[in-house]
């Protein structure tokens, strides 16, 4: 079976600084992979390579068998990759409604867009109440909800979630993970970058542990716990 | 009632002009994140093309309009985006402002290479029979041209409002301004959206460009830039976001101006000055009271962290040997220069050297405000002018010694500088820059006319100082004495200013400013008082500019407000930013560039080189416009090289030399090692 996402001997740099060294990994369709590692180990960089934000300086990125190594970010997005980036992943100057409109608007007719938005609002009534609020003024938890709402409404093929639980209260973290499980059940493949090792490994089938930009462990999720004593 | 109505209607036709430009500015800011101070220059391009086609080559209106506005203007916009702004989508707003400033300086001169601006009069607008007058009511008159301006402005405003309210393109443009990468993650091509935005706003600029000359009857870039100031007030009133408010603000300002000029008593200086300065007053009031312009936190692109950090400045890559080496080199060049000026070269070079040193002092003020504080001030020429005018006034009228007068005048400039810093305090940097621009224009248009500032209709003169036994008087022509005393004086002042800057940079204020340049929020959280540091920077900068301005006036004795015009101040920023805004060294380079380019490089050096390289060529001089083009395009690189092109080239070559030194050293070390083994 062709892997959905495949990174082969990938190197990545920021100017003169090298952040990834010869990293390889592959995710099967429908799987959930946890990406673990201490601070500064290159998890975010790897996520960025997988969504086209950072172009690898060497190596290959394949999505569903097609080579994407030199492609633009929007091409990654159009094949069905969605990257919920570390920190703020919504447009702070746009309203909640405009954020959804922007995320769901491409390639849909007017009525289809409003149907998709209704799906999102039905799942998160909190957002429906605030549809005209400027998204930058939403609370941290509500902002995560907004980025997950668009995922639920659209069902991308691969969701890359970078530190979704960062700065959230434990109860909210639980609900975020419930939503992730929901998204997985609907058929989306997941790549979850996490500091909360316990949470991530609970949902993951496979895990990759990075250290100083190289892969230290790749395999079943159960085996990763030993490596990720951070 | 008749008077009221006719003031209303006439105000509206002027207001239509403001409204169109204000809407264009808001559009550009909203869709590209650039405060397009070059909007007027872009408008001028289309105005010139239209005039060339319609007036001079007698093309019919429609093809001329299509080519000038529908084809040429968006093409210019697309080119600017592809070549410049596309690479700046994640750059800070102030860098983008500097790039636009470079364009403002360069574009008109580029147009001037092809288009003879002189005699571009009797402009014919885009509606046939534009001069036909309608009289809807008795005593109320409006021409067809005026009507076309109001109508176009209204149509543009309505069209853009619809674009932003109801279309996905408008939404995407706003998204790209906030974060091009986040937009791409949604599957949208940010480069295409960005280019479209530039084409659209350039189209509006082009439209303004062919409509506005009917008001002035001629095509001249000055008219466009003057208009810009009134439009800025309206655009700021709209917080640079709301198209309808910008439109209403523009119209309102036009009407207000008409009322003021009709109902205020005529005949005194104050009343006659109120009308031209109204836009600046409005802008100031808006900046002072409008809360939504305040500093927004956390609105940076969340994906700015994907870019690698900018390269380190030259001074940081040098080893000790190299620093000493470059210092010795600089010292040798300086000594050689001064020896030549004193003993070998003629008085022309002495004069040039003195002026270079004086401009270096003025440019040091830009080093403080831009290089250290990271703010852009467009009022440095005005602060210099304050130093000049006030010192001349105090010295001639009160009989105070000139040196003391210059200090007093600079102190006044410093207070005004601090006040401007205070007004624009909690505003985003872009509004601070606009406040300084408004102040500069206000001073130019209004203050200079007062007897106690610029001397009104009587020109004022400054004097040469006398300090104890030393008389700095200008030598009588034909005598053997030279102006060397003044040379020493300015050299001493420049040295003191340089020491003060270095002292300030290494002191608390400098550290604070460094931290503020990084991140305001972060700096505030570790207890750095942004307000105080920034106000100090503004005051010090204005003081230094005042010193230089006062010295320049004293050196020239006869001087005029032309030496300190606001446009000149813009050009100074451009030239310093191009040649090195971070160091005193950079200020001296910029001053040398400013004086020598115009007086020696373009008229003498380049033709000489050219004629020698091509034996049959015989050119006598290069158009002075090339100076503007050269430095304007230089400033365009600011976003990539915030330390200045010269500085960044220096870094590059220094890194190379450093590499050689290191290699040499390591080889020597390994030789020593092998020897000791
Ligand atoms: N824009 C950048 N320019 C230069 N270096 C960068 C840049 N972004 C990241 N790095 C460096 O790359 C390395 C990997 O960073 P990355 O953000 O991928 O780590 P991470 O594993 O996500 O860490 P964390 O758990 O703290 O989020 C770090 O050493 C970081 O300093
Ligand atoms: Mg990270």
CSV table of N, CA and C in Angstrom, one decimal, chain B residues 197-287:
chain,number,residue,atom,x,y,z
B,197,UNK,N,-3.9,42.5,-6.1
B,197,UNK,CA,-4.2,43.7,-5.2
B,197,UNK,C,-3.4,44.9,-5.7
B,198,UNK,N,-2.1,44.6,-6.0
B,198,UNK,CA,-1.3,45.8,-6.5
B,198,UNK,C,-1.9,46.3,-7.8
B,199,UNK,N,-2.3,45.4,-8.7
B,199,UNK,CA,-2.9,45.9,-10.0
B,199,UNK,C,-4.1,46.8,-9.7
B,200,UNK,N,-4.9,46.3,-8.8
B,200,UNK,CA,-6.1,47.1,-8.5
B,200,UNK,C,-5.8,48.4,-7.9
B,201,UNK,N,-4.9,48.5,-6.9
B,201,UNK,CA,-4.7,49.8,-6.3
B,201,UNK,C,-3.9,50.7,-7.3
B,202,UNK,N,-3.1,50.1,-8.2
B,202,UNK,CA,-2.5,50.9,-9.2
B,202,UNK,C,-3.5,51.5,-10.2
B,203,UNK,N,-4.5,50.7,-10.5
B,203,UNK,CA,-5.5,51.2,-11.4
B,203,UNK,C,-6.2,52.4,-10.8
B,204,UNK,N,-6.5,52.3,-9.5
B,204,UNK,CA,-7.1,53.5,-8.8
B,204,UNK,C,-6.2,54.7,-8.9
B,205,UNK,N,-4.9,54.4,-8.7
B,205,UNK,CA,-3.9,55.5,-8.8
B,205,UNK,C,-3.9,56.1,-10.2
B,206,UNK,N,-3.9,55.2,-11.2
B,206,UNK,CA,-4.0,55.7,-12.5
B,206,UNK,C,-5.2,56.5,-12.8
B,207,UNK,N,-6.3,56.1,-12.3
B,207,UNK,CA,-7.6,56.8,-12.5
B,207,UNK,C,-7.4,58.2,-11.9
B,208,UNK,N,-6.9,58.2,-10.6
B,208,UNK,CA,-6.7,59.5,-10.0
B,208,UNK,C,-5.7,60.4,-10.8
B,209,UNK,N,-4.7,59.7,-11.4
B,209,UNK,CA,-3.7,60.4,-12.2
B,209,UNK,C,-4.3,61.1,-13.4
B,210,UNK,N,-5.3,60.5,-14.1
B,210,UNK,CA,-5.8,61.2,-15.2
B,210,UNK,C,-7.0,62.2,-14.9
B,211,UNK,N,-7.6,62.0,-13.7
B,211,UNK,CA,-8.7,62.9,-13.3
B,211,UNK,C,-8.2,64.2,-12.7
B,212,UNK,N,-7.2,64.1,-11.8
B,212,UNK,CA,-6.8,65.2,-11.0
B,212,UNK,C,-6.2,66.4,-11.8
B,213,UNK,N,-5.4,66.2,-12.8
B,213,UNK,CA,-4.8,67.4,-13.5
B,213,UNK,C,-5.8,68.4,-14.0
B,214,UNK,N,-7.1,68.0,-14.1
B,214,UNK,CA,-8.0,69.0,-14.6
B,214,UNK,C,-8.2,70.1,-13.5
B,215,UNK,N,-7.9,69.8,-12.3
B,215,UNK,CA,-8.1,70.8,-11.2
B,215,UNK,C,-6.9,71.8,-11.3
B,216,UNK,N,-5.8,71.3,-11.7
B,216,UNK,CA,-4.6,72.2,-11.7
B,216,UNK,C,-4.3,72.7,-13.2
B,217,UNK,N,-5.0,72.1,-14.1
B,217,UNK,CA,-4.7,72.4,-15.6
B,217,UNK,C,-3.4,71.9,-16.1
B,218,UNK,N,-2.6,71.3,-15.3
B,218,UNK,CA,-1.3,70.8,-15.8
B,218,UNK,C,-0.9,69.5,-15.1
B,219,UNK,N,0.1,68.8,-15.7
B,219,UNK,CA,0.5,67.6,-15.2
B,219,UNK,C,1.9,67.8,-14.5
B,220,UNK,N,1.9,67.8,-13.2
B,220,UNK,CA,3.1,68.0,-12.5
B,220,UNK,C,3.1,67.2,-11.3
B,221,UNK,N,4.2,66.6,-10.9
B,221,UNK,CA,4.2,65.6,-9.8
B,221,UNK,C,3.9,66.3,-8.5
B,222,UNK,N,4.3,67.6,-8.4
B,222,UNK,CA,4.1,68.3,-7.1
B,222,UNK,C,2.6,68.3,-6.8
B,223,UNK,N,1.8,68.5,-7.8
B,223,UNK,CA,0.4,68.6,-7.5
B,223,UNK,C,-0.1,67.3,-6.9
B,224,UNK,N,0.4,66.2,-7.4
B,224,UNK,CA,-0.1,64.9,-6.9
B,224,UNK,C,0.4,64.7,-5.4
B,225,UNK,N,1.6,65.0,-5.1
B,225,UNK,CA,2.1,64.8,-3.8
B,225,UNK,C,1.5,65.7,-2.8
B,226,UNK,N,1.2,67.0,-3.2
B,226,UNK,CA,0.5,67.9,-2.3
B,226,UNK,C,-0.8,67.4,-1.9
B,227,UNK,N,-1.5,66.9,-2.9
B,227,UNK,CA,-2.8,66.3,-2.6
B,227,UNK,C,-2.8,65.2,-1.6
B,228,UNK,N,-1.7,64.4,-1.7
B,228,UNK,CA,-1.6,63.3,-0.9
B,228,UNK,C,-1.8,63.6,0.6
B,229,UNK,N,-1.3,64.8,1.0
B,229,UNK,CA,-1.3,65.1,2.4
B,229,UNK,C,-2.8,65.2,2.9
B,230,UNK,N,-3.6,65.8,2.1
B,230,UNK,CA,-5.0,65.9,2.6
B,230,UNK,C,-5.6,64.6,2.6
B,231,UNK,N,-5.3,63.7,1.6
B,231,UNK,CA,-5.8,62.4,1.5
B,231,UNK,C,-5.4,61.6,2.7
B,232,UNK,N,-4.1,61.8,3.2
B,232,UNK,CA,-3.6,61.0,4.3
B,232,UNK,C,-4.5,61.3,5.5
B,233,UNK,N,-4.9,62.5,5.7
B,233,UNK,CA,-5.8,62.8,6.8
B,233,UNK,C,-7.1,62.0,6.7
B,234,UNK,N,-7.7,62.0,5.6
B,234,UNK,CA,-8.9,61.2,5.4
B,234,UNK,C,-8.7,59.7,5.6
B,235,UNK,N,-7.5,59.2,5.1
B,235,UNK,CA,-7.2,57.8,5.2
B,235,UNK,C,-7.0,57.4,6.6
B,236,UNK,N,-6.3,58.3,7.4
B,236,UNK,CA,-6.1,57.9,8.8
B,236,UNK,C,-7.4,58.0,9.6
B,237,UNK,N,-8.2,58.9,9.2
B,237,UNK,CA,-9.6,59.0,9.8
B,237,UNK,C,-10.3,57.6,9.7
B,238,UNK,N,-10.0,57.0,8.5
B,238,UNK,CA,-10.6,55.7,8.3
B,238,UNK,C,-9.8,54.6,8.9
B,239,UNK,N,-8.8,54.9,9.7
B,239,UNK,CA,-7.9,53.9,10.3
B,239,UNK,C,-7.2,53.0,9.3
B,240,UNK,N,-7.2,53.5,8.1
B,240,UNK,CA,-6.6,52.8,6.9
B,240,UNK,C,-7.3,51.5,6.6
B,241,UNK,N,-8.6,51.4,7.1
B,241,UNK,CA,-9.3,50.2,6.8
B,241,UNK,C,-10.6,50.4,6.1
B,242,UNK,N,-11.3,51.5,6.5
B,242,UNK,CA,-12.7,51.6,6.0
B,242,UNK,C,-12.8,52.5,4.7
B,243,UNK,N,-13.2,51.8,3.6
B,243,UNK,CA,-13.3,52.6,2.4
B,243,UNK,C,-14.4,53.7,2.5
B,244,UNK,N,-15.6,53.4,3.0
B,244,UNK,CA,-16.6,54.4,3.0
B,244,UNK,C,-16.2,55.6,3.9
B,245,UNK,N,-15.5,55.3,5.0
B,245,UNK,CA,-15.1,56.5,5.8
B,245,UNK,C,-14.1,57.3,5.1
B,246,UNK,N,-13.1,56.6,4.4
B,246,UNK,CA,-12.1,57.4,3.7
B,246,UNK,C,-12.8,58.3,2.7
B,247,UNK,N,-13.8,57.8,2.0
B,247,UNK,CA,-14.5,58.6,1.0
B,247,UNK,C,-15.2,59.8,1.6
B,248,UNK,N,-15.9,59.5,2.7
B,248,UNK,CA,-16.7,60.6,3.4
B,248,UNK,C,-15.7,61.6,3.9
B,249,UNK,N,-14.6,61.0,4.5
B,249,UNK,CA,-13.6,61.9,5.1
B,249,UNK,C,-13.0,62.9,4.0
B,250,UNK,N,-12.7,62.3,2.9
B,250,UNK,CA,-12.1,63.2,1.8
B,250,UNK,C,-13.1,64.3,1.4
B,251,UNK,N,-14.4,63.9,1.1
B,251,UNK,CA,-15.4,64.9,0.8
B,251,UNK,C,-15.5,65.9,1.9
B,252,UNK,N,-15.6,65.4,3.1
B,252,UNK,CA,-15.8,66.3,4.2
B,252,UNK,C,-14.7,67.3,4.4
B,253,UNK,N,-13.5,66.8,4.1
B,253,UNK,CA,-12.3,67.7,4.3
B,253,UNK,C,-12.4,68.8,3.2
B,254,UNK,N,-12.8,68.4,2.0
B,254,UNK,CA,-12.9,69.4,0.9
B,254,UNK,C,-13.9,70.5,1.3
B,255,UNK,N,-15.0,70.0,1.8
B,255,UNK,CA,-16.1,71.0,2.2
B,255,UNK,C,-15.6,71.9,3.3
B,256,UNK,N,-15.0,71.3,4.3
B,256,UNK,CA,-14.5,72.0,5.5
B,256,UNK,C,-13.6,73.1,5.0
B,257,UNK,N,-12.7,72.8,4.1
B,257,UNK,CA,-11.7,73.7,3.6
B,257,UNK,C,-12.4,74.9,2.9
B,258,UNK,N,-13.5,74.6,2.1
B,258,UNK,CA,-14.2,75.7,1.4
B,258,UNK,C,-14.8,76.6,2.4
B,259,UNK,N,-15.5,76.0,3.4
B,259,UNK,CA,-16.2,76.8,4.4
B,259,UNK,C,-15.2,77.7,5.2
B,260,UNK,N,-14.1,77.1,5.6
B,260,UNK,CA,-13.1,77.9,6.3
B,260,UNK,C,-12.6,79.1,5.4
B,261,UNK,N,-12.4,78.8,4.1
B,261,UNK,CA,-11.8,79.9,3.4
B,261,UNK,C,-12.9,81.0,3.0
B,262,UNK,N,-14.2,80.6,3.1
B,262,UNK,CA,-15.2,81.6,2.8
B,262,UNK,C,-15.7,82.4,4.0
B,263,UNK,N,-15.7,81.7,5.1
B,263,UNK,CA,-16.3,82.3,6.3
B,263,UNK,C,-15.3,82.9,7.3
B,264,UNK,N,-14.1,82.6,7.1
B,264,UNK,CA,-13.1,83.2,8.0
B,264,UNK,C,-12.7,84.6,7.5
B,265,UNK,N,-12.5,85.5,8.4
B,265,UNK,CA,-12.1,86.9,7.9
B,265,UNK,C,-10.8,86.8,7.0
B,266,UNK,N,-10.8,87.6,6.0
B,266,UNK,CA,-9.6,87.6,5.2
B,266,UNK,C,-8.7,88.7,5.7
B,267,UNK,N,-7.5,88.6,5.2
B,267,UNK,CA,-6.6,89.7,5.4
B,267,UNK,C,-5.5,89.5,6.5
B,268,UNK,N,-5.8,88.6,7.5
B,268,UNK,CA,-4.7,88.4,8.4
B,268,UNK,C,-4.0,87.0,8.1
B,269,UNK,N,-2.7,87.0,8.6
B,269,UNK,CA,-1.9,85.8,8.3
B,269,UNK,C,-2.5,84.5,8.8
B,270,UNK,N,-3.1,84.6,10.0
B,270,UNK,CA,-3.6,83.4,10.6
B,270,UNK,C,-4.7,82.8,9.7
B,271,UNK,N,-5.7,83.7,9.3
B,271,UNK,CA,-6.8,83.2,8.5
B,271,UNK,C,-6.3,82.6,7.2
B,272,UNK,N,-5.4,83.3,6.5
B,272,UNK,CA,-5.0,82.8,5.2
B,272,UNK,C,-4.1,81.6,5.3
B,273,UNK,N,-3.6,81.3,6.5
B,273,UNK,CA,-2.8,80.1,6.7
B,273,UNK,C,-3.7,78.9,7.1
B,274,UNK,N,-4.9,79.2,7.6
B,274,UNK,CA,-5.7,78.1,8.1
B,274,UNK,C,-6.0,77.1,7.0
B,275,UNK,N,-6.4,77.7,5.9
B,275,UNK,CA,-6.9,76.8,4.8
B,275,UNK,C,-5.9,75.8,4.4
B,276,UNK,N,-4.7,76.2,4.0
B,276,UNK,CA,-3.7,75.2,3.5
B,276,UNK,C,-3.3,74.2,4.6
B,277,UNK,N,-3.3,74.7,5.9
B,277,UNK,CA,-2.8,73.8,6.9
B,277,UNK,C,-3.9,72.9,7.5
B,278,UNK,N,-5.2,73.1,7.0
B,278,UNK,CA,-6.3,72.4,7.6
B,278,UNK,C,-6.1,70.9,7.6
B,279,UNK,N,-5.6,70.3,6.5
B,279,UNK,CA,-5.4,68.8,6.5
B,279,UNK,C,-4.5,68.4,7.6
B,280,UNK,N,-3.4,69.2,7.8
B,280,UNK,CA,-2.5,68.7,8.8
B,280,UNK,C,-3.1,68.8,10.2
B,281,UNK,N,-3.8,69.9,10.4
B,281,UNK,CA,-4.5,70.0,11.7
B,281,UNK,C,-5.4,68.9,11.9
B,282,UNK,N,-6.2,68.6,10.9
B,282,UNK,CA,-7.1,67.4,11.0
B,282,UNK,C,-6.4,66.1,11.3
B,283,UNK,N,-5.3,65.9,10.6
B,283,UNK,CA,-4.5,64.7,10.8
B,283,UNK,C,-4.0,64.6,12.2
B,284,UNK,N,-3.5,65.7,12.7
B,284,UNK,CA,-3.0,65.7,14.1
B,284,UNK,C,-4.1,65.4,15.1
B,285,UNK,N,-5.2,66.0,14.9
B,285,UNK,CA,-6.3,65.8,15.8
B,285,UNK,C,-6.7,64.3,15.8
B,286,UNK,N,-6.8,63.8,14.6
B,286,UNK,CA,-7.2,62.4,14.4
B,286,UNK,C,-6.2,61.5,15.1
B,287,UNK,N,-4.9,61.8,14.9
B,287,UNK,CA,-3.9,60.9,15.5
B,287,UNK,C,-4.0,61.0,17.0
